[in-house]
CSV table of C-alpha atoms in Angstrom, one decimal:
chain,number,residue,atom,x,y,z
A,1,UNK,CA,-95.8,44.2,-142.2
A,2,UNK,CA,-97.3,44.8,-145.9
A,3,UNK,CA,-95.4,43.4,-149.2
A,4,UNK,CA,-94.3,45.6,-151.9
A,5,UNK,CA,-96.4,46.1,-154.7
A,6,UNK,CA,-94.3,44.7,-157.3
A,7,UNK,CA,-93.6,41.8,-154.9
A,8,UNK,CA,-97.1,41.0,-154.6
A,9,UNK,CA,-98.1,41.4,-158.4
A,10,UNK,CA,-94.8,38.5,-158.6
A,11,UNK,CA,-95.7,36.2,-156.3
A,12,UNK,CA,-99.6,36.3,-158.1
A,13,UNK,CA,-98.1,35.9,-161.3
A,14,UNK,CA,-95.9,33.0,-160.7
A,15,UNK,CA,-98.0,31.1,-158.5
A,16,UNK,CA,-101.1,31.4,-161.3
A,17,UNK,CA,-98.5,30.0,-163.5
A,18,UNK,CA,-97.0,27.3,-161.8
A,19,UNK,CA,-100.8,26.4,-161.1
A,20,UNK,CA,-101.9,26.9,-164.7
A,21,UNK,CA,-99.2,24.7,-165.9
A,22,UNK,CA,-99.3,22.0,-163.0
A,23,UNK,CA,-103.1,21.8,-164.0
A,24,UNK,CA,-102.4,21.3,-167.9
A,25,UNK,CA,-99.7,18.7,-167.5
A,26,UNK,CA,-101.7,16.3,-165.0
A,27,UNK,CA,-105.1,16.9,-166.4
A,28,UNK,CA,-104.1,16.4,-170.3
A,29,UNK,CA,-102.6,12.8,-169.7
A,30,UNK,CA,-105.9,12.2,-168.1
A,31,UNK,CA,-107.9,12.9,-170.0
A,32,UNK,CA,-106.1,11.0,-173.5
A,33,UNK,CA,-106.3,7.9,-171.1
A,34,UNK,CA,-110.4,9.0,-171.0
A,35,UNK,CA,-111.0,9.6,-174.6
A,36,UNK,CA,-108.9,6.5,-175.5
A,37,UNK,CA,-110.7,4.1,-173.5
A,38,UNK,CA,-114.2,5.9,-174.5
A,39,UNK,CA,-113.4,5.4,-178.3
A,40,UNK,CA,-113.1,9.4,-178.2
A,41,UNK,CA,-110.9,9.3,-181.0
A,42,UNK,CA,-110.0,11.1,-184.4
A,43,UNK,CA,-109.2,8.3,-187.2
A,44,UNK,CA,-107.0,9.2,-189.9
A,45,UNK,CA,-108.2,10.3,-193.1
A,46,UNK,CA,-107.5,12.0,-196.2
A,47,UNK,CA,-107.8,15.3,-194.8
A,48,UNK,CA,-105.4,15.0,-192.0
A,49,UNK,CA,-102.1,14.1,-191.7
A,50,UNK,CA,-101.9,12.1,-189.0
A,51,UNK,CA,-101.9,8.3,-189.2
A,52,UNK,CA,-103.3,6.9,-185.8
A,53,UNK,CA,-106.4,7.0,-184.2
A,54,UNK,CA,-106.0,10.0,-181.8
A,55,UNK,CA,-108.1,11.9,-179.2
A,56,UNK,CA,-108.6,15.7,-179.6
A,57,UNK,CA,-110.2,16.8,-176.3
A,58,UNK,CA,-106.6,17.9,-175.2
A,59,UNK,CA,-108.3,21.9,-175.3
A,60,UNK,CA,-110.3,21.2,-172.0
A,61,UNK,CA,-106.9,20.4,-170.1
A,62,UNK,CA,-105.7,24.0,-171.4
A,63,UNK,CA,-109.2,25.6,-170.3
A,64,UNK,CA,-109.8,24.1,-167.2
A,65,UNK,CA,-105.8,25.0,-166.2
A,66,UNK,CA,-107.0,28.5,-167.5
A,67,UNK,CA,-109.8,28.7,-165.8
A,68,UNK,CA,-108.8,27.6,-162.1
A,69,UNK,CA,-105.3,29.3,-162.1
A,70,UNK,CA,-107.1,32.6,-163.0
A,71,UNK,CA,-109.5,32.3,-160.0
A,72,UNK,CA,-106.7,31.1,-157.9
A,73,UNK,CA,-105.2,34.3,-158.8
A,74,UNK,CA,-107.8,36.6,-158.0
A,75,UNK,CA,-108.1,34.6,-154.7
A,76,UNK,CA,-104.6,35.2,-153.9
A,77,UNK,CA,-105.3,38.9,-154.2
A,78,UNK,CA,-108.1,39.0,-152.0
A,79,UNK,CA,-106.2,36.9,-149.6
A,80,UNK,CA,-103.1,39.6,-149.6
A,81,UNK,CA,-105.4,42.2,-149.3
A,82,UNK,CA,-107.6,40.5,-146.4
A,83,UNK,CA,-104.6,39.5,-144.2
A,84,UNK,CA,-103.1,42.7,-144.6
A,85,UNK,CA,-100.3,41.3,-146.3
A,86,UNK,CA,-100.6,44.4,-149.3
A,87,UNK,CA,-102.4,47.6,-148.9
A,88,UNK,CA,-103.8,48.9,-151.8
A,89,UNK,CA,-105.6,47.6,-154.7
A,90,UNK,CA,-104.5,44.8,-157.3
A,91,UNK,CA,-107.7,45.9,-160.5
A,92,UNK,CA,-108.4,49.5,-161.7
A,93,UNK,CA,-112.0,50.3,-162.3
A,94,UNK,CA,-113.8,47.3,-163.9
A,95,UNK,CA,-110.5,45.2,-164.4
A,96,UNK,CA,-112.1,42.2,-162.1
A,97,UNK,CA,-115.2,42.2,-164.4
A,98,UNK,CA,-113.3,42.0,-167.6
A,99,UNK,CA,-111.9,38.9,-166.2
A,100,UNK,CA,-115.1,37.5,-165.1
A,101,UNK,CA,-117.0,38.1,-168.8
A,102,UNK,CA,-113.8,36.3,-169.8
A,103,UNK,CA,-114.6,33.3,-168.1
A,104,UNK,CA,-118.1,33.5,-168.9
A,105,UNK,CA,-117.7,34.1,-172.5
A,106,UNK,CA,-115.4,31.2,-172.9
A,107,UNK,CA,-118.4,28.6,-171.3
A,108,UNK,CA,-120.2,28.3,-174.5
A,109,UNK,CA,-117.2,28.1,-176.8
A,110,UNK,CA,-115.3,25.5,-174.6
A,111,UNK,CA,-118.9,23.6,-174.1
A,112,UNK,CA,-119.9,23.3,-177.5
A,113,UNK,CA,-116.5,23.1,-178.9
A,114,UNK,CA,-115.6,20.1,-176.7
A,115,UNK,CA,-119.0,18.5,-177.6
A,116,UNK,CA,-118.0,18.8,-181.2
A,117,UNK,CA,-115.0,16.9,-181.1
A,118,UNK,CA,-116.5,14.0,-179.4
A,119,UNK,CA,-119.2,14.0,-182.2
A,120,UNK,CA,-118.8,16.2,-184.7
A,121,UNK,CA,-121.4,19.0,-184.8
A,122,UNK,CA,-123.3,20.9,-187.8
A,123,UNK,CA,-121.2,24.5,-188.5
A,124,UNK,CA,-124.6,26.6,-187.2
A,125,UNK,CA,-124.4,25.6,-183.1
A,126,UNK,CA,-120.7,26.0,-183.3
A,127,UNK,CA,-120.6,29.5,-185.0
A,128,UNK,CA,-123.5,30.4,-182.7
A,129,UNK,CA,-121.5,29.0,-179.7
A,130,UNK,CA,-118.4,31.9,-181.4
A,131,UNK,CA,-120.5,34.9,-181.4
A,132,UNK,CA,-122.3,34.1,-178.1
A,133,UNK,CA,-119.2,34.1,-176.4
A,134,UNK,CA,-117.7,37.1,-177.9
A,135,UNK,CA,-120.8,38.6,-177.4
A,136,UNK,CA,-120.6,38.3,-173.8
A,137,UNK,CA,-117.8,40.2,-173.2
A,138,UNK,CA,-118.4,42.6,-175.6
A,139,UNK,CA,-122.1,43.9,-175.4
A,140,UNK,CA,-122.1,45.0,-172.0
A,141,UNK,CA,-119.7,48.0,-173.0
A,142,UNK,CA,-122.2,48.9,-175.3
A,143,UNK,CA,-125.0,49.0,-173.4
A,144,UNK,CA,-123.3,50.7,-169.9
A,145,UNK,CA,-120.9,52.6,-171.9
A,146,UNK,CA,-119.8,55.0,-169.1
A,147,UNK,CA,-119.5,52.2,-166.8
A,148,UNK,CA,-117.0,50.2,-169.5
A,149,UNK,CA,-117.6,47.1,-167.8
A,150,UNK,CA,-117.2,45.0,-170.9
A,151,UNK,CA,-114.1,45.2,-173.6
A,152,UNK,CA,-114.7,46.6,-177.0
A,153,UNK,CA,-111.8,48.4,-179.8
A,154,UNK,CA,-113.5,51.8,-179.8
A,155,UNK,CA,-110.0,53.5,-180.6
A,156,UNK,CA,-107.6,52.6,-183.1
A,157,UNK,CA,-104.5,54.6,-183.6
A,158,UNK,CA,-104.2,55.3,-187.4
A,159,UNK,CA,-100.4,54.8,-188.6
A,160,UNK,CA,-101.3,58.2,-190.9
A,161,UNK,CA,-101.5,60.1,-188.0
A,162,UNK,CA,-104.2,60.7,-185.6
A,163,UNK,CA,-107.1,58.5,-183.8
A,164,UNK,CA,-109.6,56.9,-185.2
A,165,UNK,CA,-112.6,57.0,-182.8
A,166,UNK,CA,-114.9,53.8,-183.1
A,167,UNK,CA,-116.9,54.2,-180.3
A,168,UNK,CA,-118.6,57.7,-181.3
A,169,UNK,CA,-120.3,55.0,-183.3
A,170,UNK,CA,-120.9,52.2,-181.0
A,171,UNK,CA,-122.9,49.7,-183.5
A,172,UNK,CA,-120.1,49.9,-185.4
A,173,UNK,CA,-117.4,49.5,-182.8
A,174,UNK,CA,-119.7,46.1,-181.4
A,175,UNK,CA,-119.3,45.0,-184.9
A,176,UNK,CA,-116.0,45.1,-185.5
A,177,UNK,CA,-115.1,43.7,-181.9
A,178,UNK,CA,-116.9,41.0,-182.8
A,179,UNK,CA,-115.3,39.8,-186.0
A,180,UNK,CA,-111.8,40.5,-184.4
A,181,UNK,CA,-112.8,38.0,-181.8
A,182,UNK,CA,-114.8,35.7,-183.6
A,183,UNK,CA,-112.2,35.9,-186.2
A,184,UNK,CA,-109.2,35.1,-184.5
A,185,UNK,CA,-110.6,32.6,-183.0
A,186,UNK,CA,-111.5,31.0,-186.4
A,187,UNK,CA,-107.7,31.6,-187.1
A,188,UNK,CA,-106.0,29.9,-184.6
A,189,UNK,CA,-108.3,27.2,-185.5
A,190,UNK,CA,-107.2,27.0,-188.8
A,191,UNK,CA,-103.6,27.0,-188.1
A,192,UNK,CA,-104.1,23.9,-185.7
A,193,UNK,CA,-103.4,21.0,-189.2
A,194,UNK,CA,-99.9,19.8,-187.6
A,195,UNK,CA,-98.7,18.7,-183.9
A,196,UNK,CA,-97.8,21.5,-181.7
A,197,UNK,CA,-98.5,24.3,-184.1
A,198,UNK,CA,-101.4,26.4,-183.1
A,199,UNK,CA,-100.2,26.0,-179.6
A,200,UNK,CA,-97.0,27.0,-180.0
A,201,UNK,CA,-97.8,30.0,-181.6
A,202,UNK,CA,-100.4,30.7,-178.8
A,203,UNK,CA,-97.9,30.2,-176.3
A,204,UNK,CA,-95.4,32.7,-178.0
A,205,UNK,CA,-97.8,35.2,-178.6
A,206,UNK,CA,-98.9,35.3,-174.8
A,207,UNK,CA,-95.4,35.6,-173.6
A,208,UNK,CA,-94.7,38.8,-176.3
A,209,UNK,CA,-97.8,40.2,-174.9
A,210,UNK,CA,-96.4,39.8,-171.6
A,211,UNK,CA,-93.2,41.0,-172.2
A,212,UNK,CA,-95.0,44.6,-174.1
A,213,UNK,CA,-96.7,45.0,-170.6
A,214,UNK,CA,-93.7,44.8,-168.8
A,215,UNK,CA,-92.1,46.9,-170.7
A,216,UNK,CA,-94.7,49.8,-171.1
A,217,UNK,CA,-96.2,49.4,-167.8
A,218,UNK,CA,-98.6,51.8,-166.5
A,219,UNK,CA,-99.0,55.6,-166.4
A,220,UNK,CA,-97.1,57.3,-163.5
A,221,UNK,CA,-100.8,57.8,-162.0
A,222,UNK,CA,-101.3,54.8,-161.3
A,223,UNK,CA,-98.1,53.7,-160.4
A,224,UNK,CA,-98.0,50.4,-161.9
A,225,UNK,CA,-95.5,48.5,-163.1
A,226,UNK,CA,-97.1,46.1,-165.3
A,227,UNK,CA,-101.4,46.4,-166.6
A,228,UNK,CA,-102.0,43.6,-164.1
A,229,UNK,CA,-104.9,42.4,-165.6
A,230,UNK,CA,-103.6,41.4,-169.3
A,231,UNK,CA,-100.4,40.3,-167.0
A,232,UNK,CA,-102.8,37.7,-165.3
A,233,UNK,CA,-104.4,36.2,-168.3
A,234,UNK,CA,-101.1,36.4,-170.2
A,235,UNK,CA,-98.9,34.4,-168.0
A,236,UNK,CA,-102.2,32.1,-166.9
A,237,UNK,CA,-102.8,31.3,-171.0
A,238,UNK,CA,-99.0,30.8,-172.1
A,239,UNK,CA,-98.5,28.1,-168.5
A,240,UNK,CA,-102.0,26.4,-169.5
A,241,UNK,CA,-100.4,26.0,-173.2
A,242,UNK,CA,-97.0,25.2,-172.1
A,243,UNK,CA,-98.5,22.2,-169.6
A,244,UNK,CA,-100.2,20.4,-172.9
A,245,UNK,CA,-97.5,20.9,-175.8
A,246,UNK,CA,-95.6,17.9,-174.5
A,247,UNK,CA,-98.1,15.6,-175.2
A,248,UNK,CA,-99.0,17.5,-178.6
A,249,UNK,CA,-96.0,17.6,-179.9
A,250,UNK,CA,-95.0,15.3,-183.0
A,251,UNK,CA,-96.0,12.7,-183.0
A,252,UNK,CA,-98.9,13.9,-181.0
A,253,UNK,CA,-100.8,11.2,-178.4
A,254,UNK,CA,-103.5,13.9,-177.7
A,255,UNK,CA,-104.9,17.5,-180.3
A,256,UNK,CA,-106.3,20.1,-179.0
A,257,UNK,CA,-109.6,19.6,-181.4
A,258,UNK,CA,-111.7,23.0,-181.0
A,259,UNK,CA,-112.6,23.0,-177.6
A,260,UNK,CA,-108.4,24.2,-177.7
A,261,UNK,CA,-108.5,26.1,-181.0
A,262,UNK,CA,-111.3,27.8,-180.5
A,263,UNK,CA,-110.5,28.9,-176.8
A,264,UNK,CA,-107.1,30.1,-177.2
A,265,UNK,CA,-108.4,32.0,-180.1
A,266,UNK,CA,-111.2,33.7,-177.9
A,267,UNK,CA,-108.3,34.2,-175.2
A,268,UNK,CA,-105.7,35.7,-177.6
A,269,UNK,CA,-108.4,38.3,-178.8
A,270,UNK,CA,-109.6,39.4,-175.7
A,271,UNK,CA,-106.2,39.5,-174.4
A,272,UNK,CA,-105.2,42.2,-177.4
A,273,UNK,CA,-108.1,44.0,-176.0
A,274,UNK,CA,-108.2,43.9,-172.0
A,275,UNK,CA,-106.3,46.5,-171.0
A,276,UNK,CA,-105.8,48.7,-174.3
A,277,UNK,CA,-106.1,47.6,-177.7
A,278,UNK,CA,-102.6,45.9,-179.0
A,279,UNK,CA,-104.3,44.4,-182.4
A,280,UNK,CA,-101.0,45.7,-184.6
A,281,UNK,CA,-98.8,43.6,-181.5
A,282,UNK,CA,-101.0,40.6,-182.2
A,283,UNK,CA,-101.3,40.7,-186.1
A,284,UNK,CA,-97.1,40.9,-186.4
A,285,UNK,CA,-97.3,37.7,-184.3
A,286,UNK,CA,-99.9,35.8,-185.4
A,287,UNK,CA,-99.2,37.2,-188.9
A,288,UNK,CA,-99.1,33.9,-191.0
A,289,UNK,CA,-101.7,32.5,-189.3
A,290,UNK,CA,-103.7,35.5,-190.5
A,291,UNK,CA,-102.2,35.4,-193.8
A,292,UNK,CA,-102.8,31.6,-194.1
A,293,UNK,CA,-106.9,32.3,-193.0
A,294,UNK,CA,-106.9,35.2,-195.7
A,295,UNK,CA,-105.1,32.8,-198.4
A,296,UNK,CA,-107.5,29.9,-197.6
A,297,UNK,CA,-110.5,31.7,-197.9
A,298,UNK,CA,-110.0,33.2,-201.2
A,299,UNK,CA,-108.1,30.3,-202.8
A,300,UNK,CA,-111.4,28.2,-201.5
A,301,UNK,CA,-114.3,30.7,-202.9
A,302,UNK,CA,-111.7,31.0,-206.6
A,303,UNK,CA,-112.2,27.2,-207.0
A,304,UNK,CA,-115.7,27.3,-206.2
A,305,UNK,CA,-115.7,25.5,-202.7
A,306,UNK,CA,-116.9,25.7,-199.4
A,307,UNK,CA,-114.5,28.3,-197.7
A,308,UNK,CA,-115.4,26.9,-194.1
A,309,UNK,CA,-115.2,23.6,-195.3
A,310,UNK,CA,-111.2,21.8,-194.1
A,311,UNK,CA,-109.3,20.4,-196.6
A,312,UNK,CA,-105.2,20.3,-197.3
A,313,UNK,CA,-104.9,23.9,-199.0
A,314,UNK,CA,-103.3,25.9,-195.9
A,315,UNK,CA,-99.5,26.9,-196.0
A,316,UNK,CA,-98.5,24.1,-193.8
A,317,UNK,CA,-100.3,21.3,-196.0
A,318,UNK,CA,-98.7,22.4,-198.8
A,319,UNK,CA,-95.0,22.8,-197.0
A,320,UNK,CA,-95.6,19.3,-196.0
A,321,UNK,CA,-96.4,18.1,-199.4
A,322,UNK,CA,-93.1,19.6,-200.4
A,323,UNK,CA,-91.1,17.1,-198.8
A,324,UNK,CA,-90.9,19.3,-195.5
A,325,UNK,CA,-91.3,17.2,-191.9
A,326,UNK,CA,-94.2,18.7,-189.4
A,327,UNK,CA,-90.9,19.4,-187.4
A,328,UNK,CA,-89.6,21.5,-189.3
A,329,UNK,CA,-92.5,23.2,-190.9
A,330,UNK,CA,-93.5,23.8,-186.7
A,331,UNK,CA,-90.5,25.3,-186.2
A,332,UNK,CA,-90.1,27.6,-188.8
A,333,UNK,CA,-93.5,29.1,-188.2
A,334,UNK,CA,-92.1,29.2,-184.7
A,335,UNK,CA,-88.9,31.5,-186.2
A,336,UNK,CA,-91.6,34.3,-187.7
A,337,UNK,CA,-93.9,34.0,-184.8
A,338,UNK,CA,-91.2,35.2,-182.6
A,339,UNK,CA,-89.3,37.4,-184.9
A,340,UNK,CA,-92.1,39.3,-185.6
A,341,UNK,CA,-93.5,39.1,-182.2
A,342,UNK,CA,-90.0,41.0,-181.2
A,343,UNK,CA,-90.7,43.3,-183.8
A,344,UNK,CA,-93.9,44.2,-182.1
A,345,UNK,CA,-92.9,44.9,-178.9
A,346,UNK,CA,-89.7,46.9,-179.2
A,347,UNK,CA,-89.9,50.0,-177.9
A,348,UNK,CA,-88.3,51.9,-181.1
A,349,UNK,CA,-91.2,49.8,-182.7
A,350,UNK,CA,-94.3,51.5,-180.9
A,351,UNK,CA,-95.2,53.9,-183.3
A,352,UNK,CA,-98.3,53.3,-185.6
A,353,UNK,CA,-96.5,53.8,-188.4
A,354,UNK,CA,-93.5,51.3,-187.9
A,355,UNK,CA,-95.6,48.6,-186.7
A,356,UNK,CA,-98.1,49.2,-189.8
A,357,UNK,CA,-94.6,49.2,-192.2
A,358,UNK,CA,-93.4,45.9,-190.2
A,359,UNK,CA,-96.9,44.4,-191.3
A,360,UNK,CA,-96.0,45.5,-194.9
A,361,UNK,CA,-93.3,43.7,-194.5
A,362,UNK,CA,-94.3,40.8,-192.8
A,363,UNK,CA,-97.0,40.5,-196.3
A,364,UNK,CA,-94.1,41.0,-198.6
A,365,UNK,CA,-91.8,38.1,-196.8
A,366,UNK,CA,-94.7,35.5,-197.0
A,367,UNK,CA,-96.6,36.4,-200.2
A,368,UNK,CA,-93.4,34.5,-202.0
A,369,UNK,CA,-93.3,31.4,-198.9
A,370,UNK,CA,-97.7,31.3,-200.1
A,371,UNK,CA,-96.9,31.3,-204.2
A,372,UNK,CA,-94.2,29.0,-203.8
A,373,UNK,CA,-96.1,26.5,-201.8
A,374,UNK,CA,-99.0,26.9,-204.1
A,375,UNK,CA,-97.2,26.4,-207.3
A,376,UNK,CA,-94.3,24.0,-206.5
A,377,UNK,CA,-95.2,20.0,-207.3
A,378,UNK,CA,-93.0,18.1,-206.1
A,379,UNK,CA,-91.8,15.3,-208.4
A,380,UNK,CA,-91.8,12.3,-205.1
A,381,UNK,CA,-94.3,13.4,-202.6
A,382,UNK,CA,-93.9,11.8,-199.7
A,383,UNK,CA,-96.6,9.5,-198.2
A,384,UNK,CA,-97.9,10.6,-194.4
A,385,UNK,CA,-95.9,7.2,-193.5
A,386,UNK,CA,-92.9,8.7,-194.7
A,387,UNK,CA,-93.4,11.6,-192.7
A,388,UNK,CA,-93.9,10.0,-189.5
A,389,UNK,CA,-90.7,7.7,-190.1
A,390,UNK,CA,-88.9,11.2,-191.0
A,391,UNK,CA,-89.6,12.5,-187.8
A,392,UNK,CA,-89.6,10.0,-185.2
């Protein structure tokens, strides 16, 4: 007796889920209860908008449910194939060792990250920590390039037509890897000013990933239904998410801090990577949060400041200084997340072209939301007490 190939990719997809998101929703609990009784806590200030001492070592809960459902997963696949439960094989070529430089990669990041929101780091270890990481999972492509054991955007399809080939120049290919990783990592980071933001849009963008894999499946050679691999760490990272948003939800008892940020980040990247490059897919859905790291950078280096320095000049500081509640302003970037996260994966949508116009328009829609939060002054700004009376 052998299961079905489809019924054994489902039954290691849903039970790394249910373990990825049992994980998350006991551990994170844990450790708030931890952090609290150590002191391990973010006071309010200035900068933030949040108005009681809270921990932000909720991102380990999310890595450590990431990290043991994925091995569970890959253990339940041996264990199919060992027993004789499924004949056949569950990676193609160097699928497994993707996943492992994942998991590698993401030590340093989660390490130092985590470290940094106990006591707060200089920027150099950190940044290091960013580009060691990506590094990881990126460099041994370039150096065994006929093997492709590592991940790397060698080809990009050009919505004027054609292919553009990175990886007849591999320097150049490393490089911009890199800063796609490092940089979206960076973004989602950013993005994570209010409760349940970043995550949220984490969580959506894994699922729309998902569902673009189900829906363009594999070539008839190999007779897949799904790219099992991206599958995996898709329905692994939205559970792991899903288990901690409860508790980070307004008003939050627990943030993600870095060790969260800067994972999901380094996941999300890879993930538009794995198992063939999706980076128009992931810039319709994390579009604001793009446009918000993009805004935020310029508007910082115009005034003369440090542009990796935090302050209250992204979109949702300013929406909230508008009179809007984290609620609400959550929500709404909730809306475009999955609007344009639709958009992305439709298959009338697949062509370069309409999925480089839907980014055109995606810029058009929130260049007005960006002006008119810059520009609007509210004549009764509410105080952060307010807000959390508003929403409660």
């Amino acid at each position: 007796m052998s299961v079905d190939k489809s019924w054994a990719d489902t039954i290691i997809l849903c039970v790394s889920g249910i373990v990825a998101f049992g994980v998350s929703i006991w551990l994170t609990p844990l450790l708030r209860n931890w952090a609290v009784a150590r002191g391990w806590v973010v006071p309010p200030s200035p900068r933030r908008v949040h108005t009681n001492p809270t921990p932000r070592i909720g991102g380990l809960a999310i890595y450590l449910s990431f990290v043991f459902a994925t091995l569970a997963g890959i253990t339940i696949s041996f264990l199919l194939i060992a027993t004789g439960l499924f004949k056949g094989q569950f990676w193609l070529g160097d699928d497994l060792w993707r996943i492992i430089l994942l998991l590698l990669g993401s030590v340093p990041i989660a390490l130092i990250s985590a470290i940094d929101d106990i006591r707060e780091l200089s920027p150099l270890p950190r940044l290091l920590s960013h580009f060691l990481g990506a590094a990881i999972i990126v460099v041994p492509q370039v150096i065994y390039p006929t093997g492709r054991p590592g991940v790397l955007i060698d080809i990009i399809n050009s919505p004027f037509g054609g292919i553009i080939r990175l990886g007849d120049i591999p320097l150049l290919a490393l490089i911009i890897t890199l800063v796609w990783i490092v940089g979206m990592m960076n973004t989602i980071n950013w993005i994570d000013g209010l409760d349940g933001l970043s995550g949220g849009i984490v969580l959506i963008a894994a699922i729309m990933l998902f569902l673009e894999n189900l829906l363009g499946g594999r070539t008839a050679e190999h007779g897949y239904q799904w790219q099992f691999t991206s599958a995996l760490i898709a329905v692994v990272l939205a559970a792991s998410v899903a288990g901690f948003l409860p508790f980070n939800w307004h008003p939050a008892s627990i943030f993600m801090g870095d060790s969260g940020a800067m994972f999901l980040g380094f996941a999300l990247g890879v993930l538009s990577i794995i198992d063939g490059a999706k980076l128009a897919t992931v810039l319709l859905v994390v579009g604001l949060p793009v446009m918000d790291a993009i805004w935020v950078v310029l508007y910082r280096l115009y005034n003369r400041r440090n542009a990796g320095k935090a302050d209250k000049s992204h979109i949702h500081h300013r929406l909230l200084e508008m009179g809007y509640s984290q609620r609400q302003i959550v929500l709404f970037f909730y809306a475009l997340t999955i609007i344009f996260g639709l958009v992305g994966i439709m298959p009338i949508t697949q062509e370069p072209w309409i999925k480089f116009l839907a980014l055109v328009v995606l810029v058009i829609l929130l260049l007005p939301i960006i002006l008119y939060s810059v520009y609007y002054r509210p004549r009764n700004r509410k105080s952060n007490h307010q807000e959390q009376k508003q929403d409660l």
